[in-house]
Coordinates of C-alpha atoms in Angstrom, one line a residue:
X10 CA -5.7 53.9 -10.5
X11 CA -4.0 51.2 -9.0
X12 CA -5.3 48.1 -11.3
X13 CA -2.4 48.9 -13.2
X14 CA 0.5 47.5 -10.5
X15 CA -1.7 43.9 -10.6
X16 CA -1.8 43.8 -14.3
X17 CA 1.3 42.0 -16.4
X18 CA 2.9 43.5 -19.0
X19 CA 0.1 42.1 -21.8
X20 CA -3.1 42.8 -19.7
X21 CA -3.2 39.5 -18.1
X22 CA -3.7 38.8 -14.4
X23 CA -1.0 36.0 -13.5
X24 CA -2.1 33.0 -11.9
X25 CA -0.4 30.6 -10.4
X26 CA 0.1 27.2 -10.6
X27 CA -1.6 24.6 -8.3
X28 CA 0.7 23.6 -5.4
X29 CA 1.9 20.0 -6.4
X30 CA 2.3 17.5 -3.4
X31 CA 5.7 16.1 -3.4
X32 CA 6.6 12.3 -3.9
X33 CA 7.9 11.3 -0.4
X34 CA 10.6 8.6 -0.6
X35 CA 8.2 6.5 2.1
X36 CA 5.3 6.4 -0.7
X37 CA 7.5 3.9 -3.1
X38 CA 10.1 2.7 -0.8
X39 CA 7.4 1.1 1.9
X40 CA 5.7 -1.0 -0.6
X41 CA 9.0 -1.9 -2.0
X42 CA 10.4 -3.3 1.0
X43 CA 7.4 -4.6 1.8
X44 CA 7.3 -6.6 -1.7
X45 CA 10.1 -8.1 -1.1
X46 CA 10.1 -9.6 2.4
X47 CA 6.5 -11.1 1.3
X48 CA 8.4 -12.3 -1.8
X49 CA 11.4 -13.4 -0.2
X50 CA 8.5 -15.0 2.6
X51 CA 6.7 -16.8 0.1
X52 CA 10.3 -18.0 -1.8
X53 CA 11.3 -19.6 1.4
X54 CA 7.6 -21.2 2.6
X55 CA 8.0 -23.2 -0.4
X56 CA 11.4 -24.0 -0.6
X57 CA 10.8 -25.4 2.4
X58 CA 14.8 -26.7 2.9
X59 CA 15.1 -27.9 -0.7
X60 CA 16.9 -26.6 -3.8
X61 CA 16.2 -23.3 -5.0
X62 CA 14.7 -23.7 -8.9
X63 CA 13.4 -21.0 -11.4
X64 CA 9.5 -21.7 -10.5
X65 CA 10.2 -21.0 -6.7
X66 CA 12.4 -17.8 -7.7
X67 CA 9.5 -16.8 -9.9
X68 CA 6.8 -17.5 -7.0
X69 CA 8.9 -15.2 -5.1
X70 CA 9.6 -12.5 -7.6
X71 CA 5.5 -12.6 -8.7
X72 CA 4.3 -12.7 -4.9
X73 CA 6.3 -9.7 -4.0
X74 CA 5.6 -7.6 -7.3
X75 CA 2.0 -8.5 -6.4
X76 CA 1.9 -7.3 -3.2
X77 CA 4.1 -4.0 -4.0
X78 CA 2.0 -3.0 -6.1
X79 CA -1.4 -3.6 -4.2
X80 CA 0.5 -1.2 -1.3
X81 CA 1.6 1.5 -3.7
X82 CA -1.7 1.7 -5.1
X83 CA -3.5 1.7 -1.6
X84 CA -1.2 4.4 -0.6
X85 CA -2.0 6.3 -3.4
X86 CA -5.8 6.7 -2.9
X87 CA -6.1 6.1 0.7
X88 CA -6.3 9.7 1.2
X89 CA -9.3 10.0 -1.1
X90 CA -11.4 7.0 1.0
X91 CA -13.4 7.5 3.9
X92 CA -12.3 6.1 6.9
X93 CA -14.2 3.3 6.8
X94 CA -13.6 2.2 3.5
X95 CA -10.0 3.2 4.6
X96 CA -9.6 0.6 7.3
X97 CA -11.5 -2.0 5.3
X98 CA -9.2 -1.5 2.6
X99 CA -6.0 -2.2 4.7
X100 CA -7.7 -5.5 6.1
X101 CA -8.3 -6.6 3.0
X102 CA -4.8 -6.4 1.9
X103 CA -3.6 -7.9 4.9
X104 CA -5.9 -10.5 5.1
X105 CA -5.1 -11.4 1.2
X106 CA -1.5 -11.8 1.8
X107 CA -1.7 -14.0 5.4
X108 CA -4.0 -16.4 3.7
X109 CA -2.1 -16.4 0.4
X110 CA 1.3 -17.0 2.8
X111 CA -0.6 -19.3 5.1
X112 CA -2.0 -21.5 1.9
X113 CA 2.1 -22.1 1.0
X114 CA 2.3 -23.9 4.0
X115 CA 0.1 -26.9 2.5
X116 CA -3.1 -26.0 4.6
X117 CA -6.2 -26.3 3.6
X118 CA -7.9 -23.5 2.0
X119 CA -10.6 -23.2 4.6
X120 CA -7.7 -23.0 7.5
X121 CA -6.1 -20.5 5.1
X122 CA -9.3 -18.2 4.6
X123 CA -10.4 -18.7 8.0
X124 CA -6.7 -17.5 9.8
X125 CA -6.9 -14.6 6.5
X126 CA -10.2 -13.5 7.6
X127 CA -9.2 -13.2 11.0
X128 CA -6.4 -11.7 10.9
X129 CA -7.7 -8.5 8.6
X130 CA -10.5 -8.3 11.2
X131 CA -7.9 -7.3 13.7
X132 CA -6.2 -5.4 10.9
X133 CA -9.4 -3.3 9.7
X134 CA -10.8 -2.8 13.6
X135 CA -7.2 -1.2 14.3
X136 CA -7.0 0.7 11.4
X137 CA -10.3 2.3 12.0
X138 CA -9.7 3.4 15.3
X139 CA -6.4 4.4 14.5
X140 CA -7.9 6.3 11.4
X141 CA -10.8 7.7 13.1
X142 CA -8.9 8.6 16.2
X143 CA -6.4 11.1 13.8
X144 CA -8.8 12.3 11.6
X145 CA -10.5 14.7 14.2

């Protein structure tokens, strides 16, 4: 007798819709800023006190868009990867960019891989703990 009050007008049950997650501000507006202090980094490693030209702008511009990009896509999966692959992830990026800024300097590329790699150890040991530590 009372199927009748959870029925709609036509028979049908009504179903919701799945709860969406919200687009925070911080998920495109951390990367961005990010993007452009690499890119305004990278701009002014190879200016280097000289004049500012259109390839060095362009450096700039690509290096930042590059690494905006990279972070906004890691922040959209990151909560889909374990926490392993999590942290890993994050020192890869990290290492990427330090040896790519590091390389503008003129150094070699084995000084440039070598501080890169070190670096995003530091960068993926933190990040596991700090994962691990929050996940439980």
């Amino acid at each position: 007798m009372t199927t009748h009050a959870t029925l709609s007008r036509h028979g049908a049950r009504r179903t919701r819709a799945p709860a969406r997650h919200p687009h925070h501000a911080i998920g495109w507006a951390l990367p961005l800023v990010l993007g452009v202090i690499v890119g305004f980094w990278a701009f002014f490693i190879r200016r280097d006190g000289g004049e500012t030209t259109g390839g060095l702008i362009w450096l700039g511009v690509a290096s930042g868009a590059a690494f905006a990009v990279l972070s906004f896509l890691l922040g959209r999966i990151q909560g889909r990867l374990p926490v392993e692959v999590r942290a890993a992830a994050y020192g890869a990026v990290t290492a990427i960019v330090i040896g790519y800024l590091f390389s503008l300097h003129h150094h070699t590329v084995l000084a440039s891989t070598a501080l890169g790699l070190g670096v995003g150890a530091g960068v993926t040991a933190y990040a596991y703990y700090l994962f691990y530590t929050r996940s439980e």
